[in-house]
Short mmCIF file of C-alpha atoms in Angstrom, two decimals:
data_model
loop_
_atom_site.label_atom_id
_atom_site.label_comp_id
_atom_site.label_asym_id
_atom_site.label_seq_id
_atom_site.Cartn_x
_atom_site.Cartn_y
_atom_site.Cartn_z
CA MET X 1 0.13 0.18 17.33
CA GLN X 2 -0.65 1.09 13.78
CA THR X 3 -3.63 -0.27 12.30
CA ARG X 4 -3.11 -1.78 8.76
CA VAL X 5 -5.69 -0.50 6.45
CA LEU X 6 -5.59 -2.32 2.91
CA THR X 7 -7.03 -0.84 -0.50
CA GLY X 8 -7.38 -2.58 -3.92
CA ILE X 9 -7.47 -0.68 -7.03
CA THR X 10 -8.87 -2.54 -10.06
CA THR X 11 -7.05 -2.11 -13.33
CA THR X 12 -9.53 -1.93 -16.06
CA GLY X 13 -9.98 1.82 -17.06
CA THR X 14 -8.91 5.48 -16.57
CA PRO X 15 -9.13 7.33 -13.30
CA HIS X 16 -12.05 9.96 -13.31
CA LEU X 17 -13.11 13.07 -11.15
CA GLY X 18 -15.16 10.74 -9.18
CA ASN X 19 -12.36 8.27 -8.68
CA TYR X 20 -10.34 11.24 -7.16
CA ALA X 21 -13.10 12.89 -4.97
CA GLY X 22 -14.34 9.54 -3.87
CA ALA X 23 -11.58 7.37 -3.12
CA ILE X 24 -7.90 8.63 -4.36
CA ARG X 25 -8.15 11.90 -2.37
CA PRO X 26 -9.79 10.58 0.91
CA ALA X 27 -7.15 7.32 0.94
CA ILE X 28 -3.98 9.32 0.44
CA ALA X 29 -5.06 11.73 3.30
CA ALA X 30 -5.84 8.66 5.44
CA SER X 31 -2.44 7.32 4.69
CA ARG X 32 -0.55 10.22 6.14
CA ARG X 33 -1.99 9.59 9.47
CA ALA X 34 0.61 8.29 11.90
CA ASP X 35 -1.49 5.34 13.36
CA VAL X 36 -2.07 3.87 9.71
CA ASP X 37 -0.26 1.37 8.11
CA ALA X 38 -1.25 1.63 4.65
CA PHE X 39 -1.31 -1.04 2.05
CA PHE X 40 -2.25 0.04 -1.54
CA PHE X 41 -2.19 -2.45 -4.77
CA LEU X 42 -3.01 -2.62 -8.22
CA ALA X 43 -5.74 -5.72 -8.56
CA ASP X 44 -4.68 -6.71 -11.83
CA TYR X 45 -5.71 -10.14 -11.33
CA HIS X 46 -8.91 -9.08 -10.31
CA ALA X 47 -9.04 -7.09 -13.86
CA LEU X 48 -8.87 -10.33 -15.34
CA ILE X 49 -12.41 -11.14 -14.60
CA LYS X 50 -13.85 -8.17 -15.74
CA SER X 51 -11.73 -7.96 -19.08
CA ASP X 52 -9.97 -9.58 -21.55
CA ASP X 53 -8.67 -6.67 -23.48
CA ALA X 54 -4.82 -7.22 -22.42
CA ALA X 55 -3.79 -3.38 -24.21
CA ARG X 56 -6.42 -2.07 -21.96
CA ILE X 57 -5.25 -3.87 -18.80
CA GLU X 58 -1.60 -2.96 -19.50
CA ARG X 59 -2.53 0.75 -20.19
CA SER X 60 -4.82 1.11 -17.01
CA ARG X 61 -2.10 -0.32 -14.67
CA LEU X 62 0.21 2.61 -15.93
CA GLU X 63 -2.31 5.11 -15.74
CA ILE X 64 -3.64 4.33 -12.37
CA ALA X 65 -0.41 3.88 -10.56
CA ALA X 66 0.58 7.15 -12.25
CA SER X 67 -2.60 8.87 -11.13
CA TRP X 68 -2.06 7.78 -7.30
CA LEU X 69 1.54 8.94 -7.35
CA ALA X 70 0.87 12.23 -8.83
CA ALA X 71 -2.04 12.61 -6.40
CA GLY X 72 0.31 12.44 -3.84
CA LEU X 73 0.69 8.65 -2.55
CA ASP X 74 4.05 8.44 -0.79
CA PRO X 75 5.86 5.13 -1.75
CA ALA X 76 8.13 5.45 1.23
CA ARG X 77 5.37 5.94 3.71
CA VAL X 78 2.87 3.27 2.44
CA THR X 79 3.34 -0.20 0.51
CA PHE X 80 2.24 0.50 -2.90
CA TYR X 81 2.57 -3.08 -5.04
CA ARG X 82 1.01 -4.71 -8.02
CA GLN X 83 -1.03 -7.96 -7.09
CA SER X 84 0.51 -10.00 -9.68
CA ASP X 85 4.13 -9.19 -8.41
CA ILE X 86 3.02 -11.23 -5.21
CA PRO X 87 3.30 -15.00 -5.84
CA GLU X 88 1.99 -15.86 -2.43
CA ILE X 89 -1.27 -14.51 -3.40
CA PRO X 90 -2.46 -16.98 -5.91
CA GLU X 91 -0.76 -19.62 -3.62
CA LEU X 92 -2.68 -18.51 -0.84
CA THR X 93 -5.93 -18.44 -2.84
CA TRP X 94 -5.55 -22.19 -3.42
CA PHE X 95 -5.11 -22.89 0.20
CA LEU X 96 -8.14 -20.80 1.08
CA THR X 97 -10.22 -22.52 -1.80
CA CYS X 98 -9.37 -26.01 -0.38
CA VAL X 99 -11.40 -24.65 3.10
CA THR X 100 -13.99 -22.64 1.49
CA ALA X 101 -17.40 -24.18 1.15
CA LYS X 102 -19.01 -24.14 -2.12
CA GLY X 103 -22.39 -22.86 -0.49
CA LEU X 104 -20.89 -20.00 0.78
CA LEU X 105 -19.59 -19.27 -2.81
CA ASN X 106 -23.29 -19.81 -4.26
CA ARG X 107 -24.54 -16.97 -2.11
CA ALA X 108 -22.00 -14.17 -3.69
CA HIS X 109 -24.10 -11.23 -4.85
CA ALA X 110 -22.01 -10.89 -8.34
CA TYR X 111 -22.42 -14.64 -9.05
CA LYS X 112 -26.18 -14.73 -7.72
CA ALA X 113 -26.96 -11.52 -9.92
CA ALA X 114 -25.59 -13.54 -13.24
CA VAL X 115 -27.47 -16.51 -12.30
CA ASP X 116 -30.62 -14.31 -12.07
CA ARG X 117 -30.26 -12.71 -15.17
CA ASN X 118 -29.50 -16.09 -16.96
CA THR X 119 -32.78 -17.44 -15.35
CA GLU X 120 -34.97 -14.53 -16.45
CA THR X 121 -33.62 -15.07 -20.14
CA GLY X 122 -34.11 -18.50 -20.24
CA GLU X 123 -30.38 -19.67 -20.40
CA ASP X 124 -28.84 -22.20 -18.53
CA ALA X 125 -28.16 -20.80 -14.92
CA ASP X 126 -24.48 -20.49 -15.41
CA ALA X 127 -24.09 -19.26 -18.96
CA GLY X 128 -21.31 -16.89 -19.27
CA VAL X 129 -20.22 -17.52 -15.66
CA THR X 130 -16.46 -17.86 -15.22
CA ALA X 131 -14.43 -19.75 -12.36
CA GLY X 132 -12.88 -16.34 -11.89
CA LEU X 133 -16.28 -14.90 -11.07
CA TYR X 134 -17.10 -17.51 -8.83
CA MET X 135 -13.95 -17.71 -7.22
CA TYR X 136 -13.37 -13.72 -7.00
CA PRO X 137 -14.30 -13.88 -2.99
CA VAL X 138 -11.40 -16.25 -2.29
CA LEU X 139 -9.02 -14.16 -4.33
CA MET X 140 -10.20 -11.00 -2.51
CA ALA X 141 -9.97 -12.87 0.87
CA ALA X 142 -6.33 -13.73 0.00
CA ASP X 143 -5.38 -10.41 -1.19
CA ILE X 144 -6.57 -9.37 2.65
CA LEU X 145 -5.24 -12.32 4.70
CA ALA X 146 -1.93 -12.73 3.43
CA PHE X 147 -1.07 -9.17 5.11
CA ASP X 148 -2.89 -9.41 8.14
CA ALA X 149 -4.97 -6.20 7.12
CA HIS X 150 -6.94 -4.80 10.37
CA LYS X 151 -9.33 -2.43 8.32
CA VAL X 152 -10.63 -2.63 4.36
CA PRO X 153 -12.25 0.46 3.48
CA VAL X 154 -15.22 -0.65 0.79
CA GLY X 155 -18.25 0.32 -0.89
CA ARG X 156 -21.48 -1.06 0.78
CA ASP X 157 -21.72 -3.47 -2.50
CA GLN X 158 -18.46 -5.06 -1.15
CA ILE X 159 -19.50 -5.62 2.52
CA GLN X 160 -20.20 -9.11 2.04
CA HIS X 161 -16.91 -9.87 0.57
CA LEU X 162 -15.28 -8.56 3.60
CA GLU X 163 -17.65 -11.06 5.57
CA MET X 164 -16.69 -13.80 3.51
CA ALA X 165 -13.04 -13.18 3.73
CA ARG X 166 -13.30 -13.11 7.52
CA ASP X 167 -15.47 -16.53 7.14
CA ILE X 168 -12.68 -18.12 5.54
CA GLY X 169 -9.87 -16.62 7.57
CA GLN X 170 -11.86 -18.01 10.69
CA ARG X 171 -12.58 -21.55 9.17
CA PHE X 172 -8.57 -21.86 8.37
CA ASN X 173 -7.55 -21.04 11.73
CA HIS X 174 -9.98 -23.18 13.04
CA ILE X 175 -8.97 -26.43 11.05
CA TYR X 176 -5.15 -26.05 11.62
CA GLY X 177 -5.60 -24.71 15.49
CA ARG X 178 -3.68 -21.42 15.14
CA ASP X 179 -4.65 -17.72 14.50
CA PHE X 180 -2.56 -17.57 10.96
CA PHE X 181 -4.83 -14.82 10.27
CA VAL X 182 -5.92 -11.38 11.46
CA LEU X 183 -9.95 -11.26 10.70
CA PRO X 184 -10.64 -8.03 8.76
CA GLU X 185 -12.79 -5.40 9.77
CA VAL X 186 -15.12 -3.61 7.19
CA GLN X 187 -14.31 0.42 7.00
CA ILE X 188 -17.13 2.34 5.33
CA GLU X 189 -16.47 5.84 4.82
CA GLU X 190 -20.04 7.37 5.02
CA GLU X 191 -18.75 10.91 4.10
CA VAL X 192 -17.28 10.10 0.86
CA ALA X 193 -18.04 12.02 -2.06
CA THR X 194 -20.30 10.45 -4.93
CA LEU X 195 -20.14 12.93 -7.89
CA PRO X 196 -22.79 13.27 -10.56
CA GLY X 197 -21.63 12.73 -14.18
CA LEU X 198 -22.34 14.08 -17.24
CA ASP X 199 -25.99 13.01 -17.35
CA GLY X 200 -26.88 13.58 -13.55
CA ARG X 201 -26.41 9.98 -12.78
CA LYS X 202 -23.63 8.97 -10.63
CA MET X 203 -20.22 8.92 -12.44
CA SER X 204 -19.28 5.70 -13.44
CA LYS X 205 -17.45 4.09 -16.53
CA SER X 206 -20.94 1.91 -16.69
CA TYR X 207 -22.81 4.99 -17.47
CA ASP X 208 -20.27 6.67 -19.80
CA ASN X 209 -20.78 9.75 -18.21
CA THR X 210 -17.40 10.49 -16.62
CA ILE X 211 -15.40 13.55 -16.42
CA PRO X 212 -11.55 12.74 -17.08
CA LEU X 213 -9.01 13.20 -14.10
CA PHE X 214 -5.84 13.74 -16.06
CA ALA X 215 -6.33 12.21 -19.68
CA GLY X 216 -6.59 14.62 -22.39
CA GLY X 217 -5.60 17.70 -20.22
CA ALA X 218 -6.82 20.93 -19.46
CA LYS X 219 -8.87 20.92 -22.74
CA ALA X 220 -10.36 17.42 -22.14
CA LEU X 221 -11.53 18.51 -18.63
CA ARG X 222 -13.44 21.79 -19.57
CA GLU X 223 -15.04 20.06 -22.56
CA ALA X 224 -16.27 17.53 -20.42
CA ILE X 225 -17.46 19.97 -17.74
CA LEU X 226 -19.36 21.81 -20.42
CA ARG X 227 -21.41 18.77 -21.41
CA ILE X 228 -22.83 18.32 -18.02
CA VAL X 229 -26.54 18.59 -18.38
CA THR X 230 -28.53 21.42 -16.73
CA ASP X 231 -32.11 22.86 -16.83
CA SER X 232 -33.57 25.29 -19.63
CA ARG X 233 -33.53 28.31 -16.87
CA ALA X 234 -31.80 31.45 -18.58
CA PRO X 235 -29.19 33.82 -17.40
CA GLY X 236 -30.88 35.81 -14.61
CA GLU X 237 -33.43 33.31 -13.55
CA PRO X 238 -32.66 31.97 -10.00
CA LYS X 239 -31.38 28.34 -10.07
CA ASP X 240 -31.80 25.44 -7.71
CA PRO X 241 -28.37 24.77 -6.10
CA ASP X 242 -29.57 21.23 -4.46
CA SER X 243 -30.55 19.84 -7.84
CA SER X 244 -27.44 21.04 -9.76
CA ALA X 245 -24.67 18.54 -10.57
CA LEU X 246 -22.63 21.84 -11.00
CA HIS X 247 -22.87 22.56 -7.57
CA THR X 248 -22.35 19.13 -6.37
CA ILE X 249 -18.93 18.86 -7.99
CA PHE X 250 -17.82 22.29 -7.06
CA ARG X 251 -18.37 21.52 -3.11
CA ALA X 252 -16.06 18.56 -3.61
CA PHE X 253 -13.28 20.94 -4.34
CA ALA X 254 -14.17 23.96 -2.86
CA ASP X 255 -13.92 25.41 0.88
CA GLU X 256 -16.94 26.67 2.77
CA ALA X 257 -16.65 30.14 1.70
CA GLU X 258 -15.94 29.19 -1.88
CA SER X 259 -19.05 26.73 -1.77
CA ALA X 260 -21.29 29.54 -0.57
CA ALA X 261 -20.49 32.02 -3.06
CA PHE X 262 -20.87 29.82 -5.78
CA ARG X 263 -24.58 28.75 -4.50
CA ALA X 264 -25.36 32.18 -3.85
CA ALA X 265 -24.39 33.25 -7.67
CA LEU X 266 -26.83 30.44 -8.87
CA VAL X 267 -29.63 31.37 -6.62
CA ASP X 268 -28.83 35.04 -8.32
CA GLY X 269 -29.19 33.81 -11.57
CA LEU X 270 -25.75 33.06 -12.53
CA GLY X 271 -25.93 31.82 -16.37
CA TRP X 272 -25.19 27.77 -16.74
CA GLY X 273 -22.27 28.85 -19.25
CA GLU X 274 -20.69 30.75 -16.55
CA ALA X 275 -21.34 28.52 -14.04
CA LYS X 276 -19.64 25.68 -15.67
CA GLN X 277 -16.69 27.95 -16.40
CA ARG X 278 -16.19 28.95 -12.88
CA LEU X 279 -16.67 24.98 -12.01
CA PHE X 280 -13.76 24.32 -14.50
CA GLU X 281 -11.31 26.99 -13.14
CA ARG X 282 -12.11 25.65 -9.54
CA ILE X 283 -11.12 22.05 -10.50
CA GLU X 284 -8.27 22.90 -12.67
CA ARG X 285 -6.85 25.05 -9.73
CA ASP X 286 -6.34 21.42 -7.75
CA VAL X 287 -5.69 19.24 -10.75
CA ALA X 288 -3.36 21.33 -12.90
CA PRO X 289 -0.09 20.85 -10.27
CA MET X 290 -0.99 16.98 -10.15
CA ARG X 291 -1.44 16.69 -14.11
CA GLU X 292 2.29 17.97 -14.37
CA ARG X 293 3.51 15.10 -12.31
CA TYR X 294 1.31 12.70 -13.97
CA ASP X 295 2.36 13.56 -17.51
CA ALA X 296 5.95 13.45 -15.84
CA LEU X 297 5.25 10.09 -14.61
CA ILE X 298 3.81 8.50 -17.53
CA ALA X 299 6.62 9.63 -19.60
CA LYS X 300 8.78 7.40 -17.48
CA PRO X 301 7.30 4.02 -17.04
CA ASP X 302 10.37 2.24 -15.80
CA GLU X 303 10.50 4.63 -12.78
CA ILE X 304 6.74 3.65 -11.85
CA GLU X 305 8.03 0.12 -12.66
CA ALA X 306 10.70 0.26 -10.07
CA THR X 307 8.41 1.95 -7.60
CA LEU X 308 6.03 -1.03 -7.85
CA ARG X 309 8.87 -3.64 -7.70
CA GLU X 310 10.33 -2.05 -4.31
CA GLY X 311 6.64 -2.09 -3.04
CA ALA X 312 6.42 -5.66 -3.82
CA SER X 313 9.53 -6.46 -2.12
CA LYS X 314 8.10 -4.60 1.10
CA ALA X 315 4.82 -6.88 0.74
CA ARG X 316 6.77 -9.87 0.27
CA ALA X 317 8.51 -9.37 3.60
CA ILE X 318 5.45 -10.15 5.09
CA ALA X 319 3.83 -12.80 2.78
CA THR X 320 6.89 -14.87 2.29
CA PRO X 321 7.25 -15.82 5.92
CA LYS X 322 3.62 -16.06 6.61
CA LEU X 323 3.08 -18.55 3.65
CA ALA X 324 6.04 -20.67 4.85
CA ALA X 325 4.47 -21.16 8.06
CA ILE X 326 1.12 -21.99 6.57
CA ARG X 327 2.76 -24.64 4.26
CA GLU X 328 4.45 -26.49 7.04
CA ALA X 329 1.01 -26.20 9.18
CA ILE X 330 -0.86 -27.86 6.10
CA GLY X 331 1.69 -30.43 5.42
CA LEU X 332 3.54 -28.71 2.52
CA SER X 333 6.81 -28.32 4.36
CA ALA X 334 10.07 -29.85 2.94
CA MET X 335 10.67 -33.70 3.00
CA GLY X 336 12.24 -34.53 6.38
CA ALA X 337 10.95 -31.30 8.23
CA ALA X 338 9.14 -31.92 11.38
CA PRO X 339 5.28 -31.14 11.87
CA ALA X 340 4.70 -27.72 12.48
CA ALA X 341 3.82 -26.84 16.32
CA LYS X 342 0.26 -26.27 16.81
CA ALA X 343 0.89 -23.10 19.03
CA GLY X 344 3.75 -20.71 19.15
CA LYS X 345 7.35 -21.97 18.60
CA PRO X 346 7.72 -23.85 15.12
CA ALA X 347 9.38 -27.09 15.10
CA ALA X 348 13.26 -27.02 14.07
CA PRO X 349 13.75 -28.83 10.52
CA LYS X 350 15.63 -32.15 10.60
CA THR X 351 18.70 -32.94 8.71
CA GLY X 352 18.21 -32.83 4.75
CA ASN X 353 17.42 -28.98 3.83
CA ALA X 354 19.40 -27.85 0.95
CA ALA X 355 19.40 -24.27 2.27
CA PRO X 356 19.47 -22.19 5.88
CA ARG X 357 15.98 -21.10 6.52
CA PHE X 358 13.84 -18.85 8.59
CA ALA X 359 10.86 -19.82 10.29
CA SER X 360 8.59 -17.36 11.57
CA PHE X 361 6.02 -17.68 14.43
CA ARG X 362 4.01 -15.83 16.86
CA ASP X 363 5.29 -15.68 20.39
CA GLY X 364 2.39 -15.47 22.35
CA ASP X 365 1.51 -11.91 23.63
CA ALA X 366 5.28 -11.03 23.10
CA GLY X 367 4.66 -10.63 19.50
CA PHE X 368 6.11 -11.86 16.42
CA ARG X 369 9.84 -13.64 16.12
CA PHE X 370 11.86 -15.94 13.57
CA ARG X 371 14.52 -18.60 13.84
CA LEU X 372 17.18 -19.12 11.43
CA PHE X 373 18.12 -22.67 11.34
CA ALA X 374 21.08 -24.39 9.62
CA THR X 375 20.87 -26.89 6.75
CA ASP X 376 21.11 -29.77 9.68
CA GLY X 377 18.35 -28.13 11.23
CA GLU X 378 20.38 -26.43 14.58
CA GLU X 379 19.10 -23.20 15.30
CA LEU X 380 21.49 -20.41 14.76
CA LEU X 381 19.66 -17.65 15.64
CA LEU X 382 16.42 -16.06 17.37
CA SER X 383 15.29 -12.70 16.73
CA VAL X 384 13.79 -9.95 19.23
CA PRO X 385 9.83 -9.87 19.40
CA PHE X 386 8.27 -7.34 16.97
CA ALA X 387 4.81 -5.93 17.04
CA ASP X 388 4.37 -6.10 13.37
CA PRO X 389 5.15 -9.14 11.42
CA LYS X 390 5.83 -6.64 8.55
CA ALA X 391 9.02 -5.47 10.83
CA ALA X 392 10.04 -9.01 11.47
CA GLY X 393 9.59 -9.98 7.55
CA ALA X 394 11.99 -6.68 6.51
CA LEU X 395 14.60 -7.49 9.17
CA GLN X 396 15.05 -11.21 7.44
CA GLN X 397 15.39 -9.54 4.10
CA ARG X 398 18.04 -7.17 5.50
CA ILE X 399 19.96 -10.25 7.11
CA ARG X 400 20.03 -11.89 3.53
CA LYS X 401 21.52 -8.75 2.03
CA LEU X 402 24.32 -8.39 4.87
CA GLY X 403 25.14 -11.78 4.59
CA HIS X 404 28.77 -12.47 6.45
CA ALA X 405 29.14 -8.53 6.79
CA ALA X 406 26.62 -8.82 9.46
CA VAL X 407 28.17 -7.32 12.83
CA LEU X 408 28.04 -10.17 15.43
CA ARG X 409 29.58 -9.88 19.02
CA GLU X 410 29.78 -11.85 22.08
CA ASP X 411 27.26 -11.05 24.76
CA GLY X 412 27.83 -13.58 27.85
CA ASP X 413 26.92 -17.10 26.71
CA ALA X 414 25.72 -16.00 23.19
CA LEU X 415 26.29 -14.12 20.14
CA VAL X 416 24.12 -11.07 19.19
CA LEU X 417 23.61 -9.81 15.77
CA GLU X 418 23.52 -5.90 15.66
CA LEU X 419 22.09 -3.72 12.78
CA GLU X 420 22.74 -0.11 13.35
CA GLY X 421 23.97 -0.74 16.90
CA GLU X 422 20.74 -2.47 17.76
CA THR X 423 20.75 -5.80 19.09
CA VAL X 424 18.00 -7.92 16.85
CA ALA X 425 18.61 -11.47 17.18
CA ARG X 426 20.84 -13.88 19.55
CA THR X 427 22.37 -17.05 18.91
CA PRO X 428 21.83 -19.85 21.68
CA GLN X 429 25.31 -20.43 22.61
CA ALA X 430 28.64 -18.51 22.19
CA GLY X 431 32.11 -19.70 20.58
CA ASP X 432 34.11 -20.02 17.38
CA ALA X 433 32.09 -23.03 16.32
CA MET X 434 28.85 -20.99 16.58
CA LEU X 435 30.40 -18.04 15.07
CA GLY X 436 31.53 -20.35 11.72
CA ARG X 437 28.24 -21.91 11.46
CA LEU X 438 26.59 -18.68 11.55
CA ARG X 439 29.08 -16.88 9.24
CA GLN X 440 28.74 -19.63 6.79
CA ALA X 441 24.75 -19.61 6.87
CA LEU X 442 24.26 -15.96 6.66
CA GLN X 443 26.82 -16.42 3.37
CA GLN X 444 24.78 -18.95 2.00
CA LEU X 445 21.56 -16.77 2.42
CA ALA X 446 23.08 -13.88 0.67
CA THR X 447 24.27 -16.23 -2.00
CA GLN X 448 20.62 -17.32 -2.46
CA ASP X 449 19.43 -13.80 -3.26
#
């Protein structure tokens, strides 16, 4: 079984060296593990809470997507998408809003900090606080719960939001009597590199002390490194590597032998100017090939767009059936549909539906299945079980695309649907009538798309 790990990247800035060493590089390395099912998304809805500069957000989305791809993120191996391409996320946000206690949101750190600042300055407690800031934890919960993420890597400042996502998902499960959502676990990366910026403080856009990753090319990288603050010790005087930002940054890119040699050179009196040049050369060795890929990607935004849309299709193959099941459970199914069953098997819809439809459900310990119903509510197909709902959702999409060209054969008292020689679903009975009805339904599904 794979562990689904979900990571969001807010699109409000240009990636810098600290982002690469602390987030991009380790996340991409983790995504290559066979036991990880990695989801990465551009959190552009979240960006709207922090910025109303449309050009900045648009540019940031392009630069961040290009940066992750240039750094080695493989869209064929992971699910890489834009938050705003998944309509199920705002829909789920509203469903979760309706079960989230206001008191829970009142305790969110970001909201409390804003209220405290206003109180200290004599302002109204909610002055300048938008509903977006206040509802941020619910949107984050929807991001995670929509895809049944098992783990979410976050900094310590985001632990509360993960705990709130668990609380919200658990409350929804309790109210509607089923485990609709996997409750996510916090994943804290204790060994993640935190790089100092130009002034020695943590590298952050908030401090305006960052070193660009790709923007401006090698020239901008070198110029930034030359501006890193050092002490007044002259060439020939021993330097203290443990208090040097240059040494800290160097270690984030070098192996043990290189780091030891750089440390020894500082202790022996290496001048700061020479030390900065060595740091630039070591970083440039890693960054130059990635920058070349980045520049090629930036020059072809249509290719990045296609990659993100393909990722959105993969993500929606999970989110769409999940939201369909939730709509049934909360009473928003199509008129004439039977109430959703409380456990396991969903009820078949009655007559009156305009088109054939899939209904996904969890079949106890067997895994995830789906049924295909005709327009009059007759069950036409029951899928094999899947350990991962993502696989079940992806199969539904493949069946839609195949239409009446799907391979069907008789197997005893049933018809079976095959893909690449493997049985993936069965009909409840055989015969020409069932074959005809199924062919018609599959054609209708293909036409819908």
